Amino acid sequence: MQALQFDRQLTISAAGNRKATQWPAQTLYWSEMVERLRTAVRGTETLAEYLKLPKAQQDDLKDVGGFVAGTLAGNLRKASNVTSRDIITLDLDNIPAGGTADVIRRVEALGCAYATYSTRKHHEGAPRLRVLAPLSRTATADEYEPLARKLASIIGISLADPTTFQAVRLMYWPSCCADSQYVYHFADKPFLDTAGLLATYQDWRDITEWPEVPGANQAHVKLAAKQGNPLEKRGVVGAFCRQYDIYQAIETFLPGIYETTAMDDRLTYLGGSTVGGAIVYENGLFLYSHHATDPCSGKLVNAFDLIRLHKFGDLDDEAKPDTPANKLPSFVQMATFALNDAGVAALINQERYEKAVEDFGSFTNADGQAEPQAPATENDLNWIRKLAISPTTGQPAKTIDNVLIVLENDPGLRNKIAFDEFANRGLVLGPLPWDNRNEKRSWLPSDDSGIYHYMEKAYGIGSEGKINHALTIVAHKHRFNDVKQYLEGLTWDGVPRLDTLLHDYLGALDNVYTRAVSRKSFTAAVARAMDPGVKYDNMPILVGAQGIGKSTFLRLMGKNWFSDSLQTFEGKEASELIQGTWINEVGELNGLSRSETNAVKQFLSRTEDIFREAYGKRALPYPRRCVFFGTTNDSEFLKDRTGNRRFWPVKVGLLPATKSVFNGLEHEVDQLYAEAFVRWQLGEPLYLTGEADEIAKEQQEEHRESNVKEGIIKEFISRRVPMNWDQKDISDRRLYWSGEFEKVEGETMERDRICAAEIWVECFHTDIKYMKKVDTRELNDILSSFPGWESYRGRFGPYGHQRGFKKTM
């Protein structure tokens, strides 16, 4: 290393790359600095290749580490953290073609120590040089920019980058391309006289005296165009700037930080030494500060960013260099701060509301007429102000609470969404922004799409999950039960009608059974409406000819909640079909197979239906709120020989009706349900007992499908057999039944047991090897239907151990 005549210890702050967050100070002699700059890091790409690369790649290649030629508080490279400078550093990026030698001569003519070196892009067609001039004494941050500008003006300020004068300016260590010529010169001369250079000003603190790069006074125009008009920005930034310009923001939030000067567009940052260095542009839209220690130094800021940098700029010290502006800690904190300003929050929400009106046009009033919406009124703003605003987007936060506020207050939505508790479905009670139908109707999948679009467009809330949760809360808050309200609104006049209902209107016999069925079935309907899921597993069946009004009777009794759509009794479809129904007609039972009849019985026995609705997340229980009535023209419709207790057959049309289903029933329905409601309140049992139950069994048997084999089997098992019957083999038994023996030796007895195999072989004279399971099942079913016989497992003579039946009486 060459010894220099003029040398002193200097301080720089260096780091390995431009994105480093820590720039620790290091001391070195000027001679060491000169030596370090002597050799450039040489890349592998040619200059032509380098110049063709995107700027981002060029920046990465030339970033071989760098330095700020001074000290930084906290090792942070921020304008407000520069505490001193030992070297003036200038970027001369505007040198004319072929002007390298001329610039070096100008620098040499300064008569002070210097070093110059070329940049990565340098070539004779477009020279680019860096000039370093060590100072005789350390300069303060405020002194640095007037020093740098004065030095540049002596060399030729038009050659300089307009931003090179910032005290926080980073200089890269030298690098060049593989085929580039690295230009380097230095001079061992006295250091630049700090005080002497400042003395060339009348007052170096007066920024109006500072030399400027030609055209630099219009640099803010380019920066402003890049940033965009802050008044047109969306969200919290735009709202803040519409509420406060630069002057108002300083007066409101930064009192004592700046002071005015004789020039209206210039302010002085009171935390520094220079004056008039903060320039206000475009009537208060922007401020650019030349004050080295101003948090806004070297930046064109709007009112929002002005306050952000002053109040919260320190929060970004640990932020990664590539952090998006709206993710910086200072931005998040400033947004929260701004949104706590009543004026800003009100403006954001007012503009959001008015934009919603504009986007969705007019709303429809209660009469179904379109009404253009006026700007937000104070009442509107009262609820709009309740919306929480996201500090990062400036739009209403995507929260369930915000959606609830909108659903309960937005004039296009409030009082329009409810839940029909009886039908287990969402309801729309009037016109909506996306559907102007002025009617009560079911909430449809298209309404899901409509509310998602509306919330996103009008309020910037696009979270379907949060919207769905809020819809559920609001709908259930406004839930109602039409049937329950209907029943609770009735008053019985005390005249009994319910017991004789089927007799009066359908001509059924007037007996204890018919009266009980009439009373209990409609009391059960009330019970199911008032206490969903109450146990009631019976179905009255109206049996009679066509045209007497069976279906009309049920339709009138079902009012708005009647259905005859139930065609299946299995799976999710059946459960969905009965939602929202009260009286269900099950028609033409004679068409049901035996397995279908069993499915009906199982269906009737349920007190709740468990299924997952379309688009639902999970299967849920839905307690039964309805009852079922069967209708048929066929007298034999019960397939099962046993287990028909759930069906209550009532023959109608046996007697002339004393009242008309078609002309009179509609006027008595309310009183019939009023009476049934009272019966329910008094605890009417929903099952048959005593004589009514006995008649029910007779009716069930009368309407059961008959089988020709029943009579044959019944006669067969009634025959007496010899006392030693169990010891006889099949051949002997066949001989006995064939009548070969004219007289039986010894005493006879009534059978006390019987099995299907015995019936198959001895009664129907068929070989046992041809007996199938279906035959066994049929014969057992017939035997099980006979009174006085019960299931039994044991030995049945020559047929061995079998499942059969034993006589009980």
Coordinates of C-alpha atoms in Angstrom, one line a residue, residues 257-687:
I257 CA -42.0 20.1 13.8
Y258 CA -42.0 22.6 10.9
E259 CA -42.3 26.3 10.6
T260 CA -43.3 28.5 7.8
T261 CA -40.9 30.8 5.9
A262 CA -41.4 34.0 3.8
M263 CA -42.3 31.8 0.9
D264 CA -45.7 30.0 1.1
D265 CA -44.4 26.8 -0.5
R266 CA -41.4 26.4 1.7
L267 CA -41.2 25.1 5.3
T268 CA -38.3 24.6 7.7
Y269 CA -37.7 21.4 9.5
L270 CA -37.0 22.5 13.0
G271 CA -35.0 19.4 13.9
G272 CA -32.1 20.4 11.5
S273 CA -29.8 23.4 10.8
T274 CA -30.9 24.4 7.3
V275 CA -33.9 26.5 6.5
G276 CA -36.7 26.4 3.9
G277 CA -35.7 22.9 2.8
A278 CA -39.1 21.4 2.9
I279 CA -40.9 22.3 -0.3
V280 CA -44.7 21.9 -0.7
Y281 CA -46.0 21.1 -4.2
E282 CA -49.3 21.2 -6.0
N283 CA -51.2 23.3 -3.4
G284 CA -50.5 20.9 -0.5
L285 CA -50.6 17.5 -2.2
F286 CA -46.9 16.7 -1.7
L287 CA -43.9 17.7 0.3
Y288 CA -40.2 17.1 -0.6
S289 CA -37.7 17.7 2.1
H290 CA -34.0 18.5 1.6
H291 CA -33.3 18.6 5.3
A292 CA -30.8 15.8 5.9
T293 CA -32.2 14.9 9.3
D294 CA -35.8 15.1 8.4
P295 CA -37.5 11.7 8.4
C296 CA -38.9 12.6 5.0
S297 CA -35.5 13.7 3.6
G298 CA -35.1 13.0 -0.1
K299 CA -38.6 11.7 -0.5
L300 CA -41.7 13.1 -2.2
V301 CA -44.5 12.4 0.3
N302 CA -48.2 12.9 0.5
A303 CA -49.9 13.8 3.8
F304 CA -50.4 10.2 4.8
D305 CA -46.7 9.3 4.3
L306 CA -45.6 12.6 5.9
I307 CA -47.3 11.6 9.2
R308 CA -46.3 7.9 8.8
L309 CA -42.6 8.6 8.5
H310 CA -42.6 11.2 11.3
K311 CA -44.7 9.2 13.8
F312 CA -43.9 5.5 12.9
G313 CA -40.9 5.5 10.5
D314 CA -38.7 3.9 13.2
L315 CA -40.9 0.8 13.2
D316 CA -39.5 -0.1 9.8
D317 CA -35.9 -0.4 11.1
E318 CA -36.0 -4.2 11.2
A319 CA -38.2 -4.6 8.1
K320 CA -36.8 -6.6 5.2
P321 CA -35.8 -4.4 2.3
D322 CA -38.3 -6.0 -0.1
T323 CA -41.3 -5.6 2.2
P324 CA -44.2 -4.1 0.2
A325 CA -45.1 -0.6 1.3
N326 CA -48.5 -1.5 2.6
K327 CA -47.0 -4.3 4.7
L328 CA -44.4 -2.1 6.4
P329 CA -45.0 -1.8 10.2
S330 CA -45.1 1.9 9.8
F331 CA -47.9 1.7 7.2
V332 CA -50.0 -0.7 9.4
Q333 CA -49.6 1.5 12.4
M334 CA -50.3 4.7 10.4
A335 CA -53.4 3.1 8.9
T336 CA -54.7 2.3 12.3
F337 CA -53.9 5.8 13.5
A338 CA -55.7 7.3 10.5
L339 CA -58.7 5.1 11.0
N340 CA -59.0 6.2 14.6
D341 CA -59.5 9.7 13.2
A342 CA -63.3 10.2 13.1
G343 CA -63.2 12.3 10.0
V344 CA -61.1 9.8 8.0
A345 CA -63.2 6.8 9.1
A346 CA -66.5 8.6 8.3
L347 CA -65.2 9.6 4.9
I348 CA -64.1 6.0 4.1
N349 CA -67.4 4.5 5.0
Q350 CA -69.4 7.3 3.4
E351 CA -67.6 6.8 0.1
R352 CA -67.9 3.1 0.4
Y353 CA -71.6 3.4 0.9
E354 CA -72.1 5.8 -1.9
K355 CA -70.0 3.6 -4.2
A356 CA -72.3 0.7 -3.4
V357 CA -75.3 2.7 -4.4
E358 CA -73.6 3.8 -7.6
D359 CA -72.6 0.2 -8.4
F360 CA -76.0 -1.4 -7.7
G361 CA -78.1 1.5 -8.9
S362 CA -81.4 2.0 -7.2
F363 CA -83.0 -0.1 -4.4
T364 CA -86.6 -1.2 -4.5
N365 CA -89.0 0.1 -1.9
A366 CA -91.6 -1.8 0.0
D367 CA -94.1 -1.2 -2.8
G368 CA -91.8 -2.7 -5.3
Q369 CA -90.9 0.7 -6.9
A370 CA -87.3 1.5 -7.8
E371 CA -86.0 4.5 -5.9
P372 CA -82.7 6.2 -6.7
Q373 CA -80.6 6.6 -3.6
A374 CA -79.5 9.9 -2.3
P375 CA -76.0 10.5 -0.8
A376 CA -75.5 9.0 2.6
T377 CA -77.5 10.8 5.3
E378 CA -76.3 11.3 8.9
N379 CA -78.4 8.3 9.9
D380 CA -76.6 6.2 7.3
L381 CA -73.3 7.4 8.5
N382 CA -74.2 6.5 12.1
W383 CA -74.1 2.8 11.2
I384 CA -71.5 3.0 8.5
R385 CA -69.1 4.5 11.1
K386 CA -69.4 1.3 13.1
L387 CA -67.7 -0.8 10.4
A388 CA -64.1 -1.7 11.4
I389 CA -61.6 -0.8 8.7
S390 CA -58.6 -2.9 7.8
P391 CA -55.4 -0.9 8.4
T392 CA -53.7 -2.6 5.4
T393 CA -56.5 -2.1 2.8
G394 CA -58.4 0.8 4.1
Q395 CA -61.6 -1.1 3.3
P396 CA -64.1 -2.6 5.8
A397 CA -62.3 -5.5 7.6
K398 CA -63.4 -9.0 6.5
T399 CA -65.0 -9.9 9.8
I400 CA -68.3 -11.6 10.7
D401 CA -69.1 -8.5 12.9
N402 CA -68.8 -6.2 9.9
V403 CA -71.0 -8.4 7.7
L404 CA -73.6 -8.4 10.6
I405 CA -73.5 -4.6 10.7
V406 CA -74.2 -4.5 7.0
L407 CA -76.9 -7.1 7.0
E408 CA -78.7 -5.3 9.8
N409 CA -78.4 -1.7 8.5
D410 CA -77.8 -1.6 4.7
P411 CA -81.1 -0.3 3.4
G412 CA -81.0 -2.9 0.6
L413 CA -80.6 -5.7 3.1
R414 CA -82.1 -4.8 6.5
N415 CA -85.2 -6.7 7.5
K416 CA -85.0 -8.7 4.3
I417 CA -83.4 -11.9 5.5
A418 CA -85.0 -14.4 7.9
F419 CA -85.3 -18.1 8.8
D420 CA -88.4 -20.1 8.5
E421 CA -88.1 -22.3 11.6
F422 CA -91.0 -24.6 10.5
A423 CA -89.5 -25.3 7.1
N424 CA -85.9 -25.2 8.2
R425 CA -85.0 -22.8 5.4
G426 CA -83.7 -19.3 4.8
L427 CA -86.3 -16.8 3.5
V428 CA -86.2 -13.5 1.6
L429 CA -88.8 -11.1 2.8
G430 CA -88.6 -8.5 0.0
P431 CA -86.5 -7.0 -2.8
L432 CA -82.8 -7.3 -2.6
P433 CA -80.1 -5.3 -4.5
W434 CA -79.6 -8.2 -6.9
D435 CA -83.2 -9.4 -7.1
N436 CA -86.1 -6.9 -7.2
R437 CA -88.9 -9.4 -6.6
N438 CA -91.1 -7.9 -3.9
E439 CA -92.4 -11.2 -2.4
K440 CA -91.7 -13.6 0.4
R441 CA -89.7 -16.5 -1.0
S442 CA -87.1 -19.1 -0.2
W443 CA -83.4 -18.2 -0.1
L444 CA -81.9 -19.7 -3.3
P445 CA -78.3 -20.6 -4.4
S446 CA -78.6 -17.5 -6.7
D447 CA -79.0 -15.4 -3.6
D448 CA -75.8 -16.8 -2.3
S449 CA -74.1 -15.6 -5.4
G450 CA -75.9 -12.3 -5.1
I451 CA -74.9 -11.5 -1.6
Y452 CA -71.2 -12.6 -2.3
H453 CA -71.1 -10.2 -5.2
Y454 CA -72.8 -7.4 -3.3
M455 CA -70.6 -7.6 -0.3
E456 CA -67.5 -7.7 -2.4
K457 CA -68.5 -4.9 -4.7
A458 CA -70.1 -2.6 -2.1
Y459 CA -67.9 -3.3 1.0
G460 CA -64.8 -5.1 -0.3
I461 CA -65.6 -8.2 1.8
G462 CA -65.1 -11.3 -0.3
S463 CA -64.9 -14.0 2.4
E464 CA -67.7 -16.4 1.7
G465 CA -67.2 -18.2 5.0
K466 CA -67.6 -15.0 7.0
I467 CA -70.6 -13.9 5.0
N468 CA -72.3 -17.3 5.5
H469 CA -71.7 -17.2 9.2
A470 CA -73.2 -13.7 9.4
L471 CA -76.2 -14.8 7.3
T472 CA -76.9 -17.6 9.6
I473 CA -76.7 -15.4 12.7
V474 CA -79.0 -12.7 11.1
A475 CA -81.5 -15.2 9.7
H476 CA -81.8 -17.0 13.0
K477 CA -82.1 -13.7 14.9
H478 CA -85.1 -13.0 12.7
R479 CA -86.5 -16.5 12.7
F480 CA -90.2 -17.2 12.8
N481 CA -92.6 -20.2 12.8
D482 CA -95.8 -19.5 10.7
V483 CA -97.6 -22.6 11.9
K484 CA -96.8 -22.0 15.5
Q485 CA -97.8 -18.4 15.2
Y486 CA -101.0 -19.5 13.5
L487 CA -102.0 -21.9 16.2
E488 CA -101.1 -19.5 19.0
G489 CA -103.3 -16.9 17.4
L490 CA -106.4 -19.1 17.4
T491 CA -109.2 -18.9 20.1
W492 CA -111.6 -21.9 20.4
D493 CA -115.2 -21.0 20.7
G494 CA -115.9 -24.0 22.9
V495 CA -118.0 -25.9 20.4
P496 CA -116.8 -29.5 20.0
R497 CA -116.1 -30.4 16.3
L498 CA -113.0 -32.5 16.3
D499 CA -114.3 -35.8 17.4
T500 CA -117.0 -36.0 14.6
L501 CA -114.8 -34.4 11.9
L502 CA -114.5 -37.6 9.8
H503 CA -118.1 -38.5 10.3
D504 CA -119.4 -35.0 9.5
Y505 CA -117.4 -34.3 6.4
L506 CA -116.5 -37.8 5.0
G507 CA -119.4 -40.0 6.1
A508 CA -117.4 -42.3 8.4
L509 CA -119.2 -44.3 11.1
D510 CA -119.6 -42.4 14.4
N511 CA -118.0 -44.7 16.9
V512 CA -115.4 -44.5 19.6
Y513 CA -112.6 -45.5 17.1
T514 CA -113.5 -42.9 14.5
R515 CA -113.8 -40.2 17.1
A516 CA -110.4 -41.1 18.6
V517 CA -108.7 -41.2 15.2
S518 CA -110.2 -37.7 14.3
R519 CA -109.2 -36.2 17.6
K520 CA -105.8 -37.7 18.0
S521 CA -104.5 -37.3 14.5
F522 CA -105.1 -33.6 14.3
T523 CA -104.0 -33.1 17.9
A524 CA -100.8 -34.9 16.9
A525 CA -100.5 -32.3 14.0
V526 CA -100.6 -29.5 16.6
A527 CA -98.2 -31.4 18.9
R528 CA -95.7 -31.8 16.1
A529 CA -95.9 -28.1 15.3
M530 CA -95.6 -26.9 18.9
D531 CA -93.1 -29.6 20.1
P532 CA -91.2 -30.8 17.0
G533 CA -90.1 -34.5 17.2
V534 CA -92.8 -35.5 19.7
K535 CA -93.5 -39.3 19.5
Y536 CA -96.3 -40.1 17.1
D537 CA -95.8 -42.9 14.7
N538 CA -99.4 -43.6 13.4
M539 CA -101.0 -42.8 10.0
P540 CA -104.8 -42.6 9.6
I541 CA -105.8 -44.1 6.3
L542 CA -109.0 -42.8 4.7
V543 CA -110.5 -45.7 2.7
G544 CA -113.3 -44.9 0.3
A545 CA -114.3 -44.4 -3.3
Q546 CA -113.0 -41.6 -5.5
G547 CA -114.8 -38.3 -5.5
I548 CA -116.0 -38.1 -1.9
G549 CA -113.3 -35.5 -1.1
K550 CA -110.5 -37.4 0.7
S551 CA -107.7 -35.4 -0.8
T552 CA -109.6 -32.1 -0.8
F553 CA -110.3 -32.7 2.9
L554 CA -106.5 -33.1 3.7
R555 CA -105.5 -30.2 1.5
L556 CA -107.9 -27.8 3.3
M557 CA -106.8 -29.1 6.7
G558 CA -103.1 -28.6 5.6
K559 CA -103.7 -25.0 4.6
N560 CA -100.5 -23.6 3.2
W561 CA -98.5 -26.5 4.5
F562 CA -100.2 -29.4 2.8
S563 CA -98.2 -31.7 0.5
D564 CA -99.0 -34.8 -1.6
S565 CA -95.5 -35.0 -3.1
L566 CA -94.1 -37.7 -0.9
Q567 CA -93.5 -40.6 -3.3
T568 CA -90.6 -42.4 -1.6
F569 CA -89.9 -43.2 2.1
E570 CA -86.2 -44.0 1.9
G571 CA -83.1 -41.9 1.9
K572 CA -82.4 -38.2 1.9
E573 CA -85.1 -37.4 -0.7
A574 CA -87.9 -38.4 1.6
S575 CA -86.5 -36.3 4.5
E576 CA -86.1 -33.3 2.3
L577 CA -89.6 -33.5 0.8
I578 CA -91.3 -33.2 4.1
Q579 CA -89.5 -30.1 5.3
G580 CA -91.9 -27.2 5.5
T581 CA -95.0 -29.5 5.3
W582 CA -97.5 -30.1 8.1
I583 CA -100.2 -32.4 6.6
N584 CA -98.8 -35.0 4.1
E585 CA -101.1 -37.1 2.0
V586 CA -99.7 -40.6 1.1
G587 CA -101.9 -41.7 -1.8
E588 CA -102.9 -45.2 -3.1
L589 CA -101.3 -47.4 -0.5
N590 CA -102.5 -50.5 -2.3
G591 CA -99.7 -49.9 -4.9
L592 CA -97.0 -50.5 -2.3
S593 CA -95.1 -53.7 -2.1
R594 CA -94.4 -55.4 1.2
S595 CA -90.9 -54.0 1.4
E596 CA -92.2 -50.6 0.6
T597 CA -94.8 -51.0 3.3
N598 CA -92.1 -51.9 5.8
A599 CA -90.2 -48.7 4.7
V600 CA -93.3 -46.7 5.4
K601 CA -93.6 -48.1 8.9
Q602 CA -89.9 -47.4 9.6
F603 CA -90.4 -43.9 8.2
L604 CA -93.4 -43.2 10.4
S605 CA -91.5 -44.4 13.5
R606 CA -88.9 -41.6 13.2
T607 CA -89.1 -38.5 15.4
E608 CA -86.4 -36.7 13.5
D609 CA -84.7 -36.8 10.1
I610 CA -80.9 -36.7 9.8
F611 CA -79.4 -35.6 6.6
R612 CA -77.0 -33.2 5.0
E613 CA -78.6 -30.5 3.0
A614 CA -77.2 -29.5 -0.4
Y615 CA -74.1 -27.4 0.1
G616 CA -74.3 -28.2 3.8
K617 CA -71.2 -29.0 5.8
R618 CA -72.6 -31.7 8.0
A619 CA -75.6 -34.0 8.5
L620 CA -78.0 -32.4 11.0
P621 CA -81.1 -33.6 12.9
Y622 CA -84.4 -32.1 11.8
P623 CA -87.2 -32.9 14.3
R624 CA -90.5 -34.0 12.7
R625 CA -93.0 -31.1 12.5
C626 CA -95.5 -32.9 10.3
V627 CA -98.0 -35.8 10.3
F628 CA -99.1 -38.2 7.6
F629 CA -102.5 -39.4 6.3
G630 CA -103.0 -42.2 3.8
T631 CA -105.8 -42.3 1.2
T632 CA -106.8 -45.4 -0.9
N633 CA -109.7 -46.7 -2.9
D634 CA -108.8 -50.3 -2.3
S635 CA -110.1 -52.2 0.8
E636 CA -107.1 -54.5 1.0
F637 CA -103.9 -52.5 1.2
L638 CA -102.0 -53.7 4.3
K639 CA -99.4 -56.2 3.2
D640 CA -98.0 -57.4 6.5
R641 CA -99.9 -60.1 8.4
T642 CA -98.7 -58.5 11.7
G643 CA -97.2 -55.2 12.7
N644 CA -100.0 -53.0 11.2
R645 CA -100.6 -51.1 14.5
R646 CA -99.2 -47.9 13.0
F647 CA -102.0 -47.7 10.5
W648 CA -105.5 -46.5 11.5
P649 CA -107.9 -47.4 8.7
V650 CA -111.1 -45.4 8.6
K651 CA -113.8 -46.3 6.0
V652 CA -115.4 -43.2 4.7
G653 CA -118.5 -42.7 2.5
L654 CA -120.4 -45.3 4.5
L655 CA -123.0 -42.6 5.6
P656 CA -124.2 -39.4 4.0
A657 CA -121.9 -36.5 5.1
T658 CA -123.7 -33.9 7.2
K659 CA -121.3 -31.2 6.1
S660 CA -119.6 -30.4 2.8
V661 CA -115.9 -30.7 2.4
F662 CA -116.1 -28.5 -0.7
N663 CA -118.2 -25.7 0.7
G664 CA -118.1 -25.8 4.5
L665 CA -114.8 -27.2 5.7
E666 CA -112.6 -24.2 4.8
H667 CA -114.7 -22.0 7.2
E668 CA -114.3 -24.4 10.1
V669 CA -110.6 -25.3 9.8
D670 CA -109.5 -22.6 12.2
Q671 CA -111.9 -23.7 14.9
L672 CA -110.9 -27.4 14.4
Y673 CA -107.3 -26.5 15.0
A674 CA -108.2 -24.2 17.9
E675 CA -109.9 -27.2 19.6
A676 CA -107.0 -29.5 18.8
F677 CA -104.7 -26.9 20.3
V678 CA -106.7 -27.0 23.5
R679 CA -106.7 -30.8 23.4
W680 CA -102.9 -30.7 23.1
Q681 CA -102.6 -28.3 26.0
L682 CA -104.7 -30.6 28.1
G683 CA -102.4 -33.5 27.4
E684 CA -104.4 -35.6 24.9
P685 CA -102.6 -39.0 24.4
L686 CA -101.5 -39.5 20.8
Y687 CA -102.2 -43.3 20.9

